[in-house]
CSV table of C-alpha atoms and ligand atoms in Angstrom, one decimal:
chain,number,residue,atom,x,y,z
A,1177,UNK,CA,71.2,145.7,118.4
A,1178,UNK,CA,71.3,143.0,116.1
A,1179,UNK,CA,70.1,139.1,116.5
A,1180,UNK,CA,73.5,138.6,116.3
A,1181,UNK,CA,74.3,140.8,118.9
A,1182,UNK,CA,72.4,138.7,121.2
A,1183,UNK,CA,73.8,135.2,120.6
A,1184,UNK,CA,76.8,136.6,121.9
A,1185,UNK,CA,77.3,135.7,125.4
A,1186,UNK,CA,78.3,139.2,127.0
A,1187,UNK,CA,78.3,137.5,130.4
A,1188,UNK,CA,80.8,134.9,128.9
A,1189,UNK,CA,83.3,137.9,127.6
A,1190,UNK,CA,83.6,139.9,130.2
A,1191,UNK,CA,83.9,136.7,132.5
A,1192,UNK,CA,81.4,137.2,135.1
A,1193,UNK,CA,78.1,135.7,136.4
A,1194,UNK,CA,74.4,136.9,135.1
A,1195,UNK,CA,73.7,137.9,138.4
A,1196,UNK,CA,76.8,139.9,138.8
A,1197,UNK,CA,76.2,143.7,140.0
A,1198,UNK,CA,77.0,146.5,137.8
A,1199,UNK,CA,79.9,147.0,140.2
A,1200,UNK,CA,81.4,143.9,138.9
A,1201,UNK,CA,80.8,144.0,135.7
A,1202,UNK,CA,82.9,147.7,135.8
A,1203,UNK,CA,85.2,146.2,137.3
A,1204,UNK,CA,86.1,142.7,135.4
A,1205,UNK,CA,85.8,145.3,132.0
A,1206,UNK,CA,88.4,147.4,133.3
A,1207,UNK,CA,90.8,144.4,134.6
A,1208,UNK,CA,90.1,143.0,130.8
A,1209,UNK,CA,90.5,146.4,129.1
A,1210,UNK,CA,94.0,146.7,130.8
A,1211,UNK,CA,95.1,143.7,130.1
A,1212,UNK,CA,94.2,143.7,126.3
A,1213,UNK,CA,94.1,147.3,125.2
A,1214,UNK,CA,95.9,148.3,121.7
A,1215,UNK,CA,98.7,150.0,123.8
A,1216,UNK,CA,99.7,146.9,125.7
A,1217,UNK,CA,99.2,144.6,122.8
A,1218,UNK,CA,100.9,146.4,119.5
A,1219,UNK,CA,100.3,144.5,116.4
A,1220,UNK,CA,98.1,141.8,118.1
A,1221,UNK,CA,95.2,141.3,116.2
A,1222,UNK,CA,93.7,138.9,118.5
A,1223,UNK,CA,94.0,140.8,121.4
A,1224,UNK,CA,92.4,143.9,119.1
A,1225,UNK,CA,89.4,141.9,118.6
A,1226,UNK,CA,89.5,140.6,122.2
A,1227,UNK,CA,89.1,144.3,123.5
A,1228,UNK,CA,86.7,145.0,120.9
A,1229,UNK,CA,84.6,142.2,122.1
A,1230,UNK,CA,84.9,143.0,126.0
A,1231,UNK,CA,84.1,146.7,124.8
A,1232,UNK,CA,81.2,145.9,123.3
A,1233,UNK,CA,79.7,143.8,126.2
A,1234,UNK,CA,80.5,146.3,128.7
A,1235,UNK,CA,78.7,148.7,126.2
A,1236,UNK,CA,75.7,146.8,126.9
A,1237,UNK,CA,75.4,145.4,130.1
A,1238,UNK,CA,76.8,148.7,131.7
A,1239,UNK,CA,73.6,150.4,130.4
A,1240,UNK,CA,70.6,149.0,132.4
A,1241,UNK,CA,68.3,149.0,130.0
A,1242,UNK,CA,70.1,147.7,127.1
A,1243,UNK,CA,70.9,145.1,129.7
A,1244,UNK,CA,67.7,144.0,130.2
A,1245,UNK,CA,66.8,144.5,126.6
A,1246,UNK,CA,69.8,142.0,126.0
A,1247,UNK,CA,69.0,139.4,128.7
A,1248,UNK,CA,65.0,139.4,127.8
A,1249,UNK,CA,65.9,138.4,123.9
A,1250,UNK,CA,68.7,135.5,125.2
A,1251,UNK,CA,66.2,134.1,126.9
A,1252,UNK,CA,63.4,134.3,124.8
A,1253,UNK,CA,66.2,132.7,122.1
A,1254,UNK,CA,66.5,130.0,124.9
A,1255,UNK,CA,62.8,128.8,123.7
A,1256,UNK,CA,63.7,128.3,119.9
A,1257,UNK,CA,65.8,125.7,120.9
A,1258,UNK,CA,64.4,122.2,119.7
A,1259,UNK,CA,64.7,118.4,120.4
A,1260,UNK,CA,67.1,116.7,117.5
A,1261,UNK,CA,68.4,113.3,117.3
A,1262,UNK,CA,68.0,111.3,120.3
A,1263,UNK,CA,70.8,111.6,122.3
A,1264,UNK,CA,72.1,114.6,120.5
A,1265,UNK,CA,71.3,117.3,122.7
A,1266,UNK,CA,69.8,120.4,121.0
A,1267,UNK,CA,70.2,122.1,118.0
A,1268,UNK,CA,70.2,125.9,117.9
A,1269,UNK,CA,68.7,127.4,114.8
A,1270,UNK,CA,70.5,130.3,113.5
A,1271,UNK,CA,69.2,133.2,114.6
A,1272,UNK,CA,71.0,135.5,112.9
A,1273,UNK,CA,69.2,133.8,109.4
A,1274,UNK,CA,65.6,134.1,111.3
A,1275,UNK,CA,66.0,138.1,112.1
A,1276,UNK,CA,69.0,139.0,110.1
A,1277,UNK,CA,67.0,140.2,106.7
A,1278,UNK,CA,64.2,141.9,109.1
A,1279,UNK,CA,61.2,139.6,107.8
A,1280,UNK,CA,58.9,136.6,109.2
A,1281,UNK,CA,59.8,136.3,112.9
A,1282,UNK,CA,61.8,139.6,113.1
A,1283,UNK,CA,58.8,142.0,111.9
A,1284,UNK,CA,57.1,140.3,114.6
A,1285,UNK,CA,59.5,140.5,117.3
A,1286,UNK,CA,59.8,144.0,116.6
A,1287,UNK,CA,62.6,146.5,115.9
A,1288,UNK,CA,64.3,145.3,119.1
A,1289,UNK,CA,66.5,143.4,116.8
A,1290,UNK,CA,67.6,145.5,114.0
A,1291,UNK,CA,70.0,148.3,115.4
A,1292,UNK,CA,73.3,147.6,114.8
A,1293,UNK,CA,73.6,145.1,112.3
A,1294,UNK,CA,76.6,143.2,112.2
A,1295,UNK,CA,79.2,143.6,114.4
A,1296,UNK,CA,82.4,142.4,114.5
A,1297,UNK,CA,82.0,139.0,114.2
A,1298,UNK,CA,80.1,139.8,110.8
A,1299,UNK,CA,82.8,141.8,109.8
A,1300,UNK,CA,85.6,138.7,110.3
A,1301,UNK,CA,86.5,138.0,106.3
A,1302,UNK,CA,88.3,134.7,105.7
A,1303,UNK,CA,91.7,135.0,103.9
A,1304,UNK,CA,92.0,134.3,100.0
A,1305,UNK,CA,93.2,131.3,99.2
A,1306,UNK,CA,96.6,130.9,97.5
A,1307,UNK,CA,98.0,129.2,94.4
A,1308,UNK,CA,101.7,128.3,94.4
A,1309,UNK,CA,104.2,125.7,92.6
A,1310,UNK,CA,107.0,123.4,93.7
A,1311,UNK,CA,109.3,120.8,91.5
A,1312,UNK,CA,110.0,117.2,92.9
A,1313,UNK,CA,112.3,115.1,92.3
A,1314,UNK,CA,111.1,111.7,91.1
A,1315,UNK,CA,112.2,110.3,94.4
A,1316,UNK,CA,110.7,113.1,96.6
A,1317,UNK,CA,107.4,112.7,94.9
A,1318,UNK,CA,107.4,108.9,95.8
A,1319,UNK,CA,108.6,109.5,99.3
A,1320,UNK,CA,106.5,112.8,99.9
A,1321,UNK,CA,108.7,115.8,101.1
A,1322,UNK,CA,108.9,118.5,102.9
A,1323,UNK,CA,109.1,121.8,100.5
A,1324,UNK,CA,109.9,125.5,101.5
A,1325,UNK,CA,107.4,127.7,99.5
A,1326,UNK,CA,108.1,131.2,99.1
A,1327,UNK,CA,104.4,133.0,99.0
A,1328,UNK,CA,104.3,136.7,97.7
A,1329,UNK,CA,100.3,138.2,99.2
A,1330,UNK,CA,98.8,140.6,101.1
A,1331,UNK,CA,99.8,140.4,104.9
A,1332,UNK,CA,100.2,142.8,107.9
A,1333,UNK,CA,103.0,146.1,107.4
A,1334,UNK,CA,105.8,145.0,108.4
A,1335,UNK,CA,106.8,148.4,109.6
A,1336,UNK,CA,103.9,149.1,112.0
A,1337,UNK,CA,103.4,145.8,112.6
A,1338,UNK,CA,99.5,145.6,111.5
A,1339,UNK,CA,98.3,148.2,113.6
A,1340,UNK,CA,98.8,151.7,110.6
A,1341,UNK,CA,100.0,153.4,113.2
A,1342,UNK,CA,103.2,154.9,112.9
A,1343,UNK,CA,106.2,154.5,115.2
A,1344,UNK,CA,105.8,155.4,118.5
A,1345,UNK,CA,102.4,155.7,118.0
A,1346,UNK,CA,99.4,152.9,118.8
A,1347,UNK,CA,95.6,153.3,117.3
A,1348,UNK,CA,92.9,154.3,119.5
A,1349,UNK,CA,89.6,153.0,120.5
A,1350,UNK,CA,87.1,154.7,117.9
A,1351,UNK,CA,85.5,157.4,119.8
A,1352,UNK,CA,82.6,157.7,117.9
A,1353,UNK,CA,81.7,154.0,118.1
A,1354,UNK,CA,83.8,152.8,121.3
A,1355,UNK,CA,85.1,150.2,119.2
A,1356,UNK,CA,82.5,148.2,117.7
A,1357,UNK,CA,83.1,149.8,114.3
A,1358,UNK,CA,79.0,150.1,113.9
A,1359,UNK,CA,76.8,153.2,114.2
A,1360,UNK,CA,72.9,153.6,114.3
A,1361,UNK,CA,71.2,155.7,112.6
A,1362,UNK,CA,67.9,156.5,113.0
A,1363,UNK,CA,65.1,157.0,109.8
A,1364,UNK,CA,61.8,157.4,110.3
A,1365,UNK,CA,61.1,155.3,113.2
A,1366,UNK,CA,63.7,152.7,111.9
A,1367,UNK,CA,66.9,151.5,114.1
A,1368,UNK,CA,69.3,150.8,111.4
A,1369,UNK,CA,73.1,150.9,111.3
A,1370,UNK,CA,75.9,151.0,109.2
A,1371,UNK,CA,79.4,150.8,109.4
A,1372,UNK,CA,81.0,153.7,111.6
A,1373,UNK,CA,82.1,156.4,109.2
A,1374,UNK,CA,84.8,157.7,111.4
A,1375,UNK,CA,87.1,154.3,111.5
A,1376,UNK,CA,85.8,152.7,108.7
A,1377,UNK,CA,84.1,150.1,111.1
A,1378,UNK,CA,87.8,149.1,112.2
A,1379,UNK,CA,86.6,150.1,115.9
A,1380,UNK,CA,89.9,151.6,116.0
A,1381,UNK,CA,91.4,154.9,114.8
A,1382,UNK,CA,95.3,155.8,113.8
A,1383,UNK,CA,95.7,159.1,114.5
A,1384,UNK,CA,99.1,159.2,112.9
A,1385,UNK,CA,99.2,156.5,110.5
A,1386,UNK,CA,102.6,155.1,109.5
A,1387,UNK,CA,104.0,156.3,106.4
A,1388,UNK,CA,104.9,152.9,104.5
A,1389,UNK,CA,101.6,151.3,104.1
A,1390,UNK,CA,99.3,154.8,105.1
A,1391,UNK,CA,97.6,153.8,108.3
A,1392,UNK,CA,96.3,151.1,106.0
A,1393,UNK,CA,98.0,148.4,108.6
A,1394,UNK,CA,98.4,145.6,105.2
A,1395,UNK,CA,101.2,145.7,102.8
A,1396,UNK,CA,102.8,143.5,99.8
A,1397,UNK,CA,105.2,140.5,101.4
A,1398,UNK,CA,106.3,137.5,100.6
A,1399,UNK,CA,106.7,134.9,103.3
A,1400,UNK,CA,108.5,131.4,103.3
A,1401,UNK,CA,106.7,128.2,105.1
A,1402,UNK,CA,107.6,125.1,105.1
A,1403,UNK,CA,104.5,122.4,103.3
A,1404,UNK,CA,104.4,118.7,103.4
A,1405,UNK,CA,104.3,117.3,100.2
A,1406,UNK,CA,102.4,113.8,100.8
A,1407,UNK,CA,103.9,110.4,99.8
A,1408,UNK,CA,102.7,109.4,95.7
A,1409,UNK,CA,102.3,112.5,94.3
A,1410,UNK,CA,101.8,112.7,90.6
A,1411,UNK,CA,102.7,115.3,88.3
A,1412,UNK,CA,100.7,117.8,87.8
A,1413,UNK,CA,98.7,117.3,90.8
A,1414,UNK,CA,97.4,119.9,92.8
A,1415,UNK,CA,97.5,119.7,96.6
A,1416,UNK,CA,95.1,121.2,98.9
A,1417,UNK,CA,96.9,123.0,102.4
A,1418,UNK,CA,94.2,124.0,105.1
A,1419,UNK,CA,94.6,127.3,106.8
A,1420,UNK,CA,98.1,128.2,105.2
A,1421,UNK,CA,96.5,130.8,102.5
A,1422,UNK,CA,96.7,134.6,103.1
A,1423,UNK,CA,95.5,135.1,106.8
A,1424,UNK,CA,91.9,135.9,107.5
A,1425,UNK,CA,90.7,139.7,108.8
A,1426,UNK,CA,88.9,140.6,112.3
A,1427,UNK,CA,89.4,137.1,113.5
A,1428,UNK,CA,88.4,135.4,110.2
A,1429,UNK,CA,90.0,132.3,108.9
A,1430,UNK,CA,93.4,132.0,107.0
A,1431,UNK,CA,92.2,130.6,103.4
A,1432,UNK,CA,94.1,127.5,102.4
A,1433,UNK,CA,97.4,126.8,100.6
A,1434,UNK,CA,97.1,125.3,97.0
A,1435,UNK,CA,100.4,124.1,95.9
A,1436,UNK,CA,100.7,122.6,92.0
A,1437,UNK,CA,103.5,120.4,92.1
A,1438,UNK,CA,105.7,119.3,89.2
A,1439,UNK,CA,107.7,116.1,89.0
A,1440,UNK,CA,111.2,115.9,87.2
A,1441,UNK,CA,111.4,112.9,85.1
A,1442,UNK,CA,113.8,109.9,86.0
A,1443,UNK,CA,116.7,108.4,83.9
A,1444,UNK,CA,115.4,104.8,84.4
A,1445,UNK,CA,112.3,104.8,86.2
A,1446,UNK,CA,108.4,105.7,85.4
A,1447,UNK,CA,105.2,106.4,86.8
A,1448,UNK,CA,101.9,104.6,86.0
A,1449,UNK,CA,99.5,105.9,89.2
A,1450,UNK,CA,100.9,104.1,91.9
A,1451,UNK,CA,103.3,101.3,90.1
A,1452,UNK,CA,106.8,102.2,88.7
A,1453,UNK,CA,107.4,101.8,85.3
A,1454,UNK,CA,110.7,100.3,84.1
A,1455,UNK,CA,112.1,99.2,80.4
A,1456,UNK,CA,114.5,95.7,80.7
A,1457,UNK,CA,116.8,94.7,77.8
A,1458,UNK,CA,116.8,91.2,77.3
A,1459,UNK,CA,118.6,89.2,74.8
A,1460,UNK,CA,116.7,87.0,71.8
A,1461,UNK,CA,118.2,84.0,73.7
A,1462,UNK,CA,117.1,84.8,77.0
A,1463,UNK,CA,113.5,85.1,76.0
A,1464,UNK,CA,113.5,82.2,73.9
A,1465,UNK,CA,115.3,79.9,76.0
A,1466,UNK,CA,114.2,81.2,79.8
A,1467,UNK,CA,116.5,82.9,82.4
A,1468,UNK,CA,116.5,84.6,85.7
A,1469,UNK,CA,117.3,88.4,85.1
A,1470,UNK,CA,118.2,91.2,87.4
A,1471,UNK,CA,116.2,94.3,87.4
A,1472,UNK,CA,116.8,97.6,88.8
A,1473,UNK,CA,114.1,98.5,91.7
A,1474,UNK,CA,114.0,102.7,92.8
A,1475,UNK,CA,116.0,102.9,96.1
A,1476,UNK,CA,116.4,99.4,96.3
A,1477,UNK,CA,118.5,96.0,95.8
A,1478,UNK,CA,117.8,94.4,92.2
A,1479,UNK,CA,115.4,92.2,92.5
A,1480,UNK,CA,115.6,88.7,90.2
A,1481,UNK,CA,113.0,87.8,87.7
A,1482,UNK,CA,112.5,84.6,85.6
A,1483,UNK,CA,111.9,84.9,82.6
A,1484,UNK,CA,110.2,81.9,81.4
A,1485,UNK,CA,111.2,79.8,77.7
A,1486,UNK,CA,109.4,81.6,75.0
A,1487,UNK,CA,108.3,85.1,76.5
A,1488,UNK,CA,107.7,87.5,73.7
A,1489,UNK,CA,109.4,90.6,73.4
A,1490,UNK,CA,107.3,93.3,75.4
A,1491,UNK,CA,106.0,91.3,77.8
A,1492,UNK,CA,105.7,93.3,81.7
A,1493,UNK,CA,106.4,91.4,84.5
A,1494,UNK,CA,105.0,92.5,87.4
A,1495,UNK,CA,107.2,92.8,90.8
A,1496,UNK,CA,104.6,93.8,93.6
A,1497,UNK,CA,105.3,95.8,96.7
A,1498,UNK,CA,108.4,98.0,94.6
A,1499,UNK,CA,106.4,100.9,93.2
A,1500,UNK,CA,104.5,103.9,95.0
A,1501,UNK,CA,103.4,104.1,98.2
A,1502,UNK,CA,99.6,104.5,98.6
A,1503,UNK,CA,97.5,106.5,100.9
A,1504,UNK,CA,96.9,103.2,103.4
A,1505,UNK,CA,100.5,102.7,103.4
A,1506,UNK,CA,101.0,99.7,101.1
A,1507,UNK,CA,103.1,99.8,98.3
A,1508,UNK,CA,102.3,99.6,94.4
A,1509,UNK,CA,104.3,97.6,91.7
A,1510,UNK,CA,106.9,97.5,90.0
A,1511,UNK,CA,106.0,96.8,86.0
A,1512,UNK,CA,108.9,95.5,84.5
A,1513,UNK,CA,109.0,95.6,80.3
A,1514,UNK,CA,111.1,93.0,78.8
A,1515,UNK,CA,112.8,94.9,75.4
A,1516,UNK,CA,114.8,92.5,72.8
A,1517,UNK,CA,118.3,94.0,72.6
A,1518,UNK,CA,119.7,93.3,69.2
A,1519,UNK,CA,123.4,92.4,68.9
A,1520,UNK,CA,124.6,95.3,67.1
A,1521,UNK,CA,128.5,94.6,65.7
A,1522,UNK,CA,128.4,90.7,65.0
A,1523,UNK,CA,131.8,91.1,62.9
A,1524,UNK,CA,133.0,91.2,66.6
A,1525,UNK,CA,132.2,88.0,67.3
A,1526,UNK,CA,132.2,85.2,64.7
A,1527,UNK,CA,131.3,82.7,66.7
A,1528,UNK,CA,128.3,84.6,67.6
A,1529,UNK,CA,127.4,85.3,64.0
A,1530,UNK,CA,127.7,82.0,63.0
A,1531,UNK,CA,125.9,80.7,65.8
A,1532,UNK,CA,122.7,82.8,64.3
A,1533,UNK,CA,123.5,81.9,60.8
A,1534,UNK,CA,123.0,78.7,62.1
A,1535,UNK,CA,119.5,79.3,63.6
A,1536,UNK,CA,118.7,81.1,60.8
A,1537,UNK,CA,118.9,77.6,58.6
A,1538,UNK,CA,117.4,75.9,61.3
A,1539,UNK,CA,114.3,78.0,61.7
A,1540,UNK,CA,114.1,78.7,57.9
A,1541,UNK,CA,110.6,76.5,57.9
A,1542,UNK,CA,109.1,78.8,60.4
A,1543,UNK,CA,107.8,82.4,59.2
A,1544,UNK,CA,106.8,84.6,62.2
A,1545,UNK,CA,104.4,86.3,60.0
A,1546,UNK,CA,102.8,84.1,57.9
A,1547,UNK,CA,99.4,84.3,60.6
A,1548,UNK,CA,100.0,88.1,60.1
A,1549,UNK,CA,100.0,87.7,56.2
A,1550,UNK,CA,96.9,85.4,56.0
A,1551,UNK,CA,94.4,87.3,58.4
A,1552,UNK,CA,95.2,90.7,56.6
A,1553,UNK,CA,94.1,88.8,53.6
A,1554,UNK,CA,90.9,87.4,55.6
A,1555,UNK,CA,89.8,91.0,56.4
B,370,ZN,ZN1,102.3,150.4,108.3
B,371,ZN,ZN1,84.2,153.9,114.9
């Protein structure tokens, strides 16, 4: 037995009282061993670690002196607990960390704790985690979305279901370690175990294991699910998706979900962190004289800006509350760049021509870069 072994409640699994006779302990394991054995359960690997854990503490409490060997150390471990924070209850120190290398306390303590290392909790492995891509839209990555991801890993066989058996066919409890999938061994004076040699610490064997995947129980597949895409992403971002990596082992966790996500450019509209982006044409009068101009908001009316008398050509105006929603639900801006358009065919219209001929003459006094001129000569 580990130190592990005896922070789990055994009482607690097999649902009965620490007083309860070895009558009832038989006979809660046997109404839980029925219920949640491999042949009534196919594929389940919750229910397989369920029995494996109801196994293991009828293993123990059904031998009276492993029983008392197991209720002396739990309540010698009740002493370890200490006073924390006021109010906080009690904190339990790890035992597993105290006894679990076999030095300081656990040399002391004895060899009580070192048979059977590990267990299956131990053995529970968390899933990998998972890198995948998507590609937005502009407007989806503004709005958030909902994307279908097709994943390509490591999951259960989809023709045995999980369990390597093959058809027909369900595994066994190990015989050799009644399911716990660790063995002791004894050197020298030393309890020490290892992982059980005939199932490969699985606690279970396939006696005719299925042909696709080899009694193996995992195989190649890809999978679709369905992933939120937040509100404001930015391309090139990478989003973090708990628990929705490749699925964890012996009860471990799943590992998370990273999806990379791509954002196709827009025809009119940019992105500068949470405000839009968006280039106006304007015309020479319109800046030098003033105006109210219309410009193009994304998924909205036009919105009307003024332009006031003598704006200079790539000036940004700023329209809040039209450009990316952020994380606390409030909106970004919309930064709106005023552009000169020149008139580009004045032979079209005379009176047009004419007209700038005319302010031509009348500005002929004023050089726009005479300032220019004079400080590069200054430098
Ligand atoms: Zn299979
Ligand atoms: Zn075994």
């Amino acid at each position: 037995m580990s130190a592990k072994d005896y922070q789990k409640d055994y009482y607690k699994a097999l649902g009965v009282p620490k007083t309860a006779t070895a009558a009832e302990i038989k006979k809660s394991y046997r109404e839980l061993a029925r219920k949640y054995h491999p042949d009534a359960n196919k594929g389940s690997t919750d229910a397989e670690e369920r029995f494996k854990e109801i196994t293991e503490a009828y293993n123990v409490l059904s031998d009276e002196k492993q029983r008392k060997e197991y209720d002396e150390a739990r309540s010698m471990f009740g002493g370890f607990r200490t006073p924390s924070r006021p109010g906080a209850g009690g904190t339990t120190f790890d035992l597993g960390d105290l006894f679990g290398q076999g030095e300081g306390l656990g040399d002391v303590l004895g060899g009580i704790f070192r048979n059977r290392q590990g267990g299956a909790a131990s053995r529970a492995r968390r899933g990998a985690d998972v890198e995948t891509e998507t590609t937005l839209s502009f407007g989806d990555a503004i709005d958030g979305a909902t994307v279908t991801l097709r994943l390509t890993g490591e999951g259960p066989c989809p023709v045995c279901g999980g369990t390597g058996a093959k058809s027909g066919t369900v595994p066994k409890v190990c015989p050799d370690c009644h399911g716990t999938g660790q063995q002791a061994r004894n050197l020298g004076g030393f309890g020490l175990s290892e992982p059980c040699k005939t199932c490969r610490g699985r606690g279970l064997v396939v006696e005719d294991p299925c042909p696709s995947c080899s009694g193996s129980g995992r195989a190649m597949s890809s999978r679709t699910i369905q992933a939120r895409i937040p509100a404001g992403v930015a391309d090139g971002q990478r989003i973090r998706i708990p628990a929705r990596g490749a699925p964890g082992e012996h009860g471990g966790k799943a590992g998370d979900l990273y999806v990379r996500v791509h954002v196709k450019p827009h025809g009119v509209f940019g992105r500068s962190g949470e405000n839009l982006t968006v280039t106006v044409p304007v015309t020479i009068t319109e800046l030098a004289l003033g105006a109210e101009i219309k410009v193009p908001t994304h998924r909205g009316p036009a919105v009307t800006v003024r332009i006031p008398a003598g704006t200079p050509s790539g000036q940004v105006f700023r329209v809040p509350g039209r450009g990316v929603r952020r994380k606390d639900g409030t909106l970004g801006a919309l930064l709106a760049t005023v552009e000169v358009s020149v008139p580009q065919d004045l032979n079209k219209n005379s009176k047009a021509k004419s007209a700038l001929e005319d302010l031509r003459i009348a500005t002929a006094g004023a050089d726009p870069r005479e300032e220019l001129l004079r400080k590069a000569r200054q430098e």
